[in-house]
CSV table of C-alpha atoms in Angstrom, one decimal:
chain,number,residue,atom,x,y,z
A,14,MET,CA,102.3,-129.8,9.1
A,15,ASP,CA,105.9,-129.5,10.2
A,16,LEU,CA,106.5,-125.8,10.9
A,17,LYS,CA,110.3,-126.3,10.8
A,18,LEU,CA,110.8,-124.7,14.2
A,19,SER,CA,112.6,-127.6,15.9
A,20,GLY,CA,115.7,-126.3,17.5
A,21,LYS,CA,114.9,-122.7,16.8
A,22,VAL,CA,115.2,-120.2,19.7
A,23,ALA,CA,112.3,-117.8,20.3
A,24,VAL,CA,111.8,-114.9,22.7
A,25,VAL,CA,108.2,-114.2,23.7
A,26,THR,CA,107.3,-111.2,25.8
A,27,GLY,CA,104.2,-111.1,28.0
A,28,ALA,CA,104.4,-114.9,28.1
A,29,SER,CA,102.9,-115.7,31.5
A,30,LYS,CA,99.3,-115.7,30.5
A,31,GLY,CA,96.8,-115.2,27.6
A,32,ILE,CA,98.1,-114.9,24.1
A,33,GLY,CA,101.8,-114.9,25.2
A,34,LEU,CA,101.3,-118.1,27.2
A,35,ALA,CA,99.6,-119.8,24.2
A,36,VAL,CA,102.4,-118.7,21.9
A,37,ALA,CA,105.1,-120.1,24.2
A,38,ARG,CA,103.2,-123.4,24.6
A,39,THR,CA,102.7,-123.7,20.8
A,40,LEU,CA,106.4,-122.9,20.1
A,41,LEU,CA,107.5,-125.6,22.6
A,42,GLU,CA,105.1,-128.1,21.0
A,43,GLU,CA,106.7,-127.4,17.6
A,44,GLY,CA,110.2,-128.2,19.1
A,45,ALA,CA,111.5,-124.6,19.6
A,46,LYS,CA,113.4,-123.4,22.6
A,47,VAL,CA,111.5,-120.5,24.3
A,48,VAL,CA,112.6,-117.6,26.4
A,49,ALA,CA,109.5,-116.4,28.2
A,50,ALA,CA,109.6,-112.8,29.5
A,51,SER,CA,107.1,-111.5,32.0
A,52,ARG,CA,107.0,-109.6,35.2
A,53,SER,CA,106.4,-112.8,37.1
A,54,ALA,CA,105.8,-116.5,36.5
A,55,SER,CA,102.3,-118.1,36.5
A,56,PRO,CA,100.8,-121.5,37.0
A,57,GLY,CA,100.3,-121.8,33.3
A,58,LEU,CA,104.0,-121.0,32.6
A,59,ASP,CA,105.2,-123.2,35.4
A,60,ALA,CA,103.4,-126.1,33.8
A,61,LEU,CA,105.6,-125.7,30.7
A,62,ALA,CA,108.8,-125.9,32.7
A,63,GLY,CA,111.6,-127.9,31.1
A,64,ALA,CA,115.0,-127.8,29.5
A,65,ASP,CA,113.6,-125.9,26.5
A,66,LEU,CA,112.0,-123.1,28.5
A,67,LEU,CA,113.7,-120.2,30.2
A,68,HIS,CA,111.6,-117.7,32.2
A,69,VAL,CA,113.3,-114.3,32.4
A,70,PRO,CA,111.5,-112.0,34.9
A,71,ALA,CA,111.3,-108.6,33.2
A,72,ASP,CA,109.3,-105.4,33.6
A,73,LEU,CA,109.2,-104.0,30.1
A,74,MET,CA,108.5,-100.5,31.4
A,75,ASP,CA,112.2,-100.6,32.4
A,76,PRO,CA,114.1,-99.4,29.3
A,77,GLU,CA,117.0,-101.8,30.0
A,78,ALA,CA,114.7,-104.9,30.3
A,79,PRO,CA,114.2,-105.9,26.6
A,80,ALA,CA,118.0,-106.0,26.0
A,81,ARG,CA,118.5,-108.2,29.1
A,82,VAL,CA,115.9,-110.6,27.8
A,83,VAL,CA,117.5,-111.0,24.4
A,84,ALA,CA,121.0,-111.3,26.1
A,85,ALA,CA,119.6,-114.1,28.3
A,86,ALA,CA,118.3,-116.0,25.3
A,87,VAL,CA,121.6,-115.9,23.5
A,88,GLU,CA,123.5,-116.8,26.6
A,89,ARG,CA,121.3,-119.8,27.4
A,90,PHE,CA,120.7,-121.2,23.9
A,91,GLY,CA,123.4,-119.7,21.8
A,92,ARG,CA,121.3,-118.0,19.1
A,93,LEU,CA,118.0,-116.2,18.4
A,94,ASP,CA,115.6,-117.0,15.6
A,95,VAL,CA,112.3,-115.6,16.6
A,96,LEU,CA,111.1,-112.5,18.5
A,97,VAL,CA,107.4,-112.3,19.4
A,98,ASN,CA,106.5,-108.9,20.8
A,99,ASN,CA,103.3,-109.8,22.6
A,100,ALA,CA,103.5,-107.7,25.8
A,101,GLY,CA,101.0,-104.9,25.6
A,102,GLY,CA,97.6,-103.7,26.7
A,103,PRO,CA,97.1,-101.7,29.9
A,104,PRO,CA,100.3,-100.7,31.5
A,105,PRO,CA,100.8,-102.0,35.0
A,106,GLY,CA,98.2,-100.5,37.4
A,107,VAL,CA,96.0,-99.2,34.5
A,108,SER,CA,92.5,-100.5,33.8
A,109,LEU,CA,90.9,-100.4,30.4
A,110,PRO,CA,88.6,-99.5,28.7
A,111,ARG,CA,89.0,-95.8,29.3
A,112,PRO,CA,86.5,-93.6,27.5
A,113,GLY,CA,87.1,-90.3,25.9
A,114,PHE,CA,90.1,-88.4,24.6
A,115,LEU,CA,90.1,-86.0,27.6
A,116,THR,CA,90.4,-88.8,30.1
A,117,PRO,CA,94.1,-89.8,29.7
A,118,ASP,CA,96.6,-87.1,30.6
A,119,ASP,CA,100.2,-86.8,29.4
A,120,ASP,CA,101.5,-89.4,31.9
A,121,ASP,CA,98.8,-91.9,30.8
A,122,TRP,CA,99.9,-91.4,27.1
A,123,ARG,CA,103.6,-91.8,28.0
A,124,GLN,CA,102.9,-95.0,29.9
A,125,MET,CA,100.8,-96.4,27.2
A,126,PHE,CA,103.4,-95.8,24.5
A,127,GLU,CA,106.2,-97.0,26.8
A,128,PHE,CA,104.5,-100.4,27.3
A,129,ASN,CA,102.9,-100.9,23.8
A,130,LEU,CA,105.5,-99.3,21.5
A,131,PHE,CA,108.8,-98.4,23.1
A,132,SER,CA,109.3,-101.8,24.7
A,133,THR,CA,108.9,-103.3,21.3
A,134,VAL,CA,111.3,-100.9,19.7
A,135,ARG,CA,113.9,-101.7,22.3
A,136,ALA,CA,113.4,-105.5,22.0
A,137,ILE,CA,113.8,-105.3,18.2
A,138,ARG,CA,116.9,-103.1,18.5
A,139,ALA,CA,118.5,-105.7,20.7
A,140,ALA,CA,117.4,-108.7,18.7
A,141,ILE,CA,118.1,-107.5,15.1
A,142,PRO,CA,121.9,-108.2,15.2
A,143,HIS,CA,121.2,-111.8,16.2
A,144,LEU,CA,118.3,-112.3,13.8
A,145,LEU,CA,120.5,-111.1,10.9
A,146,GLU,CA,122.8,-113.9,11.7
A,147,THR,CA,120.1,-116.6,11.7
A,148,GLY,CA,117.7,-115.2,9.1
A,149,GLY,CA,115.1,-114.9,11.8
A,150,SER,CA,111.7,-113.4,12.1
A,151,ILE,CA,109.7,-110.9,14.2
A,152,VAL,CA,106.0,-111.1,14.9
A,153,ASN,CA,104.5,-108.0,16.5
A,154,VAL,CA,101.1,-108.5,18.3
A,155,SER,CA,99.1,-105.4,17.6
A,156,SER,CA,95.3,-104.8,17.8
A,157,GLY,CA,92.3,-104.3,15.6
A,158,ASN,CA,92.0,-101.0,17.4
A,159,ALA,CA,95.0,-99.8,15.4
A,160,ARG,CA,92.8,-99.7,12.3
A,161,GLN,CA,89.5,-99.0,13.9
A,162,PRO,CA,90.0,-96.1,16.2
A,163,GLY,CA,87.1,-94.7,18.3
A,164,PRO,CA,86.4,-92.6,21.4
A,165,MET,CA,87.6,-95.3,23.8
A,166,ASN,CA,91.2,-96.3,24.6
A,167,VAL,CA,92.5,-93.5,22.3
A,168,ASP,CA,96.0,-93.7,23.5
A,169,TYR,CA,96.1,-97.5,23.2
A,170,SER,CA,94.8,-97.4,19.6
A,171,ALA,CA,97.4,-94.8,18.7
A,172,ALA,CA,100.3,-96.8,20.1
A,173,LYS,CA,99.1,-99.9,18.2
A,174,ALA,CA,98.8,-97.9,15.0
A,175,ALA,CA,102.4,-96.8,15.5
A,176,MET,CA,103.4,-100.5,15.9
A,177,ASN,CA,101.8,-101.3,12.5
A,178,ASN,CA,103.7,-98.5,10.9
A,179,LEU,CA,106.9,-99.7,12.6
A,180,THR,CA,106.3,-103.2,11.2
A,181,LYS,CA,106.1,-102.0,7.6
A,182,ALA,CA,109.2,-99.9,8.0
A,183,LEU,CA,111.2,-102.7,9.5
A,184,SER,CA,110.2,-105.1,6.8
A,185,ALA,CA,111.2,-102.7,4.1
A,186,GLU,CA,114.7,-102.3,5.7
A,187,PHE,CA,115.4,-105.8,6.9
A,188,ALA,CA,113.6,-108.3,4.6
A,189,PRO,CA,116.3,-107.8,1.9
A,190,GLN,CA,118.8,-108.9,4.6
A,191,GLY,CA,116.8,-112.0,5.5
A,192,VAL,CA,114.7,-110.9,8.5
A,193,ARG,CA,110.9,-111.0,8.1
A,194,VAL,CA,108.7,-108.7,10.2
A,195,ASN,CA,104.9,-109.2,10.4
A,196,THR,CA,101.9,-108.2,12.5
A,197,VAL,CA,99.0,-110.1,14.0
A,198,SER,CA,96.1,-107.9,15.0
A,199,PRO,CA,93.7,-109.6,17.4
A,200,GLY,CA,90.2,-108.5,18.1
A,201,PRO,CA,88.9,-108.8,21.6
A,202,VAL,CA,90.5,-111.9,23.1
A,203,LEU,CA,89.3,-113.8,26.1
A,204,THR,CA,92.2,-113.1,28.4
A,205,ALA,CA,92.8,-111.8,31.9
A,206,TRP,CA,92.3,-108.2,30.4
A,207,TRP,CA,88.6,-109.2,30.2
A,208,THR,CA,88.2,-111.7,33.0
A,209,GLU,CA,90.2,-110.5,35.9
A,210,GLU,CA,88.6,-108.7,38.8
A,211,GLY,CA,88.2,-105.1,37.8
A,212,GLY,CA,89.0,-105.9,34.2
A,213,ALA,CA,87.3,-104.9,31.0
A,214,ALA,CA,84.2,-107.1,31.6
A,215,ASP,CA,83.6,-105.5,35.0
A,216,ILE,CA,84.2,-102.0,33.7
A,217,LEU,CA,81.8,-102.5,30.8
A,218,ALA,CA,79.3,-104.2,33.0
A,219,GLY,CA,79.3,-101.0,35.2
A,220,MET,CA,78.9,-98.8,32.1
A,221,THR,CA,76.0,-100.9,30.7
A,222,GLY,CA,74.2,-101.9,33.9
A,223,THR,CA,74.7,-105.6,33.3
A,224,ASP,CA,77.0,-108.3,34.7
A,225,ARG,CA,80.4,-109.6,33.6
A,226,ASP,CA,79.1,-112.9,32.1
A,227,THR,CA,76.6,-111.1,30.0
A,228,VAL,CA,79.3,-108.7,28.8
A,229,ILE,CA,81.7,-111.5,27.8
A,230,GLY,CA,79.1,-113.8,26.3
A,231,LYS,CA,76.7,-111.4,24.6
A,232,ALA,CA,77.1,-107.6,25.1
A,233,ALA,CA,80.8,-107.2,24.1
A,234,PRO,CA,80.5,-109.3,20.9
A,235,GLU,CA,77.4,-107.4,19.9
A,236,MET,CA,78.8,-104.0,20.8
A,237,MET,CA,81.9,-104.7,18.7
A,238,GLY,CA,80.0,-106.3,15.8
A,239,LEU,CA,81.9,-109.6,15.9
A,240,ALA,CA,80.7,-111.7,13.1
A,241,THR,CA,81.5,-114.9,15.0
A,242,GLY,CA,79.4,-113.8,18.0
A,243,ARG,CA,82.1,-114.5,20.5
A,244,LEU,CA,85.5,-113.3,21.8
A,245,VAL,CA,88.6,-114.8,20.2
A,246,ASP,CA,90.4,-117.7,21.9
A,247,PRO,CA,94.1,-117.0,22.7
A,248,GLN,CA,95.1,-120.2,20.9
A,249,GLU,CA,93.6,-118.8,17.7
A,250,ILE,CA,96.0,-115.9,17.9
A,251,ALA,CA,99.0,-118.1,18.9
A,252,ASP,CA,98.4,-120.4,15.8
A,253,ALA,CA,98.8,-117.4,13.5
A,254,VAL,CA,101.8,-116.0,15.3
A,255,VAL,CA,103.7,-119.3,15.2
A,256,LEU,CA,102.9,-119.8,11.5
A,257,LEU,CA,104.3,-116.4,10.7
A,258,ALA,CA,107.3,-117.1,12.9
A,259,SER,CA,107.9,-120.3,10.9
A,260,PRO,CA,110.1,-120.7,7.8
A,261,ARG,CA,106.8,-122.0,6.2
A,262,SER,CA,106.0,-118.3,5.9
A,263,ALA,CA,109.3,-117.4,4.2
A,264,SER,CA,107.7,-115.1,1.6
A,265,THR,CA,105.4,-113.3,4.1
A,266,THR,CA,106.8,-110.0,5.4
A,267,GLY,CA,105.4,-106.6,6.1
A,268,ALA,CA,101.9,-108.2,6.4
A,269,GLU,CA,99.2,-107.7,8.9
A,270,PHE,CA,96.8,-110.6,9.8
A,271,ALA,CA,93.5,-109.8,11.5
A,272,ILE,CA,92.4,-112.6,13.8
A,273,ASP,CA,89.4,-110.7,15.2
A,274,GLY,CA,86.1,-112.6,14.9
A,275,GLY,CA,85.1,-110.3,12.0
A,276,LEU,CA,85.7,-107.0,13.9
A,277,LEU,CA,87.2,-105.2,10.9
A,278,LYS,CA,84.7,-104.9,8.0
A,279,GLU,CA,86.6,-102.6,5.6
A,280,LEU,CA,88.5,-103.8,2.6
């Protein structure tokens, strides 16, 4: 199916690995021009190098960074059609999961919201004038934790819940002006958050007295009640993101799509 993205210009944040890298790759495969924002490049991103890819080094904890990324996209490619706010998860230097409400202090909460909400707000603020010109779309990558809070990663879940609320508000304001805004809410995805040294798999292995392979392959899917019995593949998230970004989804706005292996059970 032609997603009608050929020649479109997309900004993807957090694009050096995991979901963001899969989104950038898929957009390029669909003929789009991609501005990939991340703190640094990666072998995966380097493998996509070409005339249709621009990497913009950016630390989204810097309040000025989102606007610089958007400006670089317009300067290089002359327009902006798609914004994918994918950057999120643990702020730089933070390891999750983090149990208990009393564990994070005020600074932890500020950092979590800075990375998972305020960076998105700033990117959208910078992008909206250009998207209004092109009739573009925004896809915010949230989390199943936004709708299934619990006594772990409380600050992260709250930030993602705020992102879901933001998406609905933006859609109500800007859909009548031709800009669609939607959310994709992944469940646990097999990314570096889980697999890197000291990541979620290692932390949970220490908490449960097992090993990282058991956590990833068995304990985590069981603990989270994943109906599929496995963590989600990043490409499965990317496919949903790119479809929502596409004109093929012209009547979809203000929606939230759970790509979570059956994590969320409620209606």
